[in-house]
Short mmCIF file of C-alpha atoms in Angstrom, two decimals:
data_model
loop_
_atom_site.label_atom_id
_atom_site.label_comp_id
_atom_site.label_asym_id
_atom_site.label_seq_id
_atom_site.Cartn_x
_atom_site.Cartn_y
_atom_site.Cartn_z
CA MET C 1 -16.08 -18.75 -0.38
CA THR C 2 -13.13 -19.69 -3.04
CA VAL C 3 -10.83 -17.94 -4.88
CA GLU C 4 -12.56 -19.01 -7.70
CA GLN C 5 -15.87 -18.06 -6.54
CA ILE C 6 -14.59 -14.34 -6.25
CA GLN C 7 -13.30 -14.60 -8.89
CA GLN C 8 -16.19 -15.83 -11.43
CA ALA C 9 -18.58 -13.68 -8.86
CA ILE C 10 -16.05 -10.31 -9.87
CA ALA C 11 -16.40 -11.25 -13.44
CA ALA C 12 -19.99 -11.05 -13.60
CA LEU C 13 -20.02 -7.79 -12.19
CA SER C 14 -21.62 -4.29 -14.10
CA ALA C 15 -18.72 -1.91 -15.19
CA GLU C 16 -20.03 0.32 -12.62
CA GLU C 17 -20.20 -2.81 -10.22
CA TYR C 18 -15.83 -3.36 -11.19
CA LYS C 19 -15.42 0.25 -10.91
CA GLN C 20 -17.04 0.45 -7.40
CA LEU C 21 -14.38 -2.61 -5.55
CA SER C 22 -11.95 -1.15 -8.43
CA ILE C 23 -11.68 2.00 -5.77
CA TRP C 24 -12.73 -0.10 -3.20
CA LEU C 25 -9.86 -2.65 -3.21
CA THR C 26 -6.97 -0.05 -4.33
CA GLU C 27 -8.44 2.51 -0.84
CA HIS C 28 -8.10 -1.20 0.52
CA ASP C 29 -4.39 -1.97 -0.47
CA PHE C 30 -3.08 1.71 0.42
CA SER C 31 -5.02 0.66 3.73
CA ARG C 32 -2.41 -2.54 4.76
CA TRP C 33 0.13 -0.29 3.20
CA ASP C 34 -0.22 2.02 4.90
CA ASP C 35 -0.35 -0.33 8.46
CA GLN C 36 2.59 -2.13 7.58
CA ILE C 37 4.28 0.51 7.15
CA VAL C 38 3.67 1.82 10.82
CA ALA C 39 4.82 -2.29 11.80
CA ASP C 40 8.00 -1.75 10.35
CA LEU C 41 8.55 1.53 12.12
CA GLU C 42 7.85 0.96 15.58
CA GLY C 43 9.20 -2.27 15.43
CA GLY C 44 12.84 -0.13 14.47
CA ARG C 45 12.85 -1.91 10.87
CA LEU C 46 13.51 1.76 8.64
CA ASP C 47 15.55 2.66 11.40
CA GLY C 48 18.75 1.97 9.10
CA LEU C 49 16.84 3.54 6.21
CA ILE C 50 15.93 7.01 8.36
CA ASP C 51 19.42 7.38 9.22
CA GLU C 52 20.81 7.01 6.13
CA ALA C 53 19.05 9.30 4.34
CA LYS C 54 19.86 11.87 7.70
CA GLN C 55 23.46 11.12 6.17
CA GLU C 56 23.06 11.87 2.93
CA TYR C 57 20.77 15.22 3.74
CA GLN C 58 23.55 16.71 6.56
CA ALA C 59 26.44 15.82 4.01
CA GLY C 60 24.61 17.97 1.01
CA LEU C 61 23.72 14.42 -1.04
CA THR C 62 20.42 15.55 -1.15
CA SER C 63 18.56 18.36 -2.82
CA PRO C 64 14.60 19.81 -3.05
CA LEU C 65 11.50 18.02 -5.29
#
C-alpha cells in the first residue's frame, strides 16, 4: 500500500473512525518516542544532558516544579 492510498483511505473514514485512528496514531507515536528515549539513554547519548542537569541542580540553579 502506498502513502497516497493510505491518505485516500483516511480521507474516506467516518468521523468516529478518524477519531479512533487519531488516538491510535498518537499512542503509537508516543510509544516510538519512548523507545527512542530508552535507546538514547542506553547508548549514552543523553549523558551530557543528565550531567548538566545534575550540575545545575547542585549549584542551586533549579526550582521545584
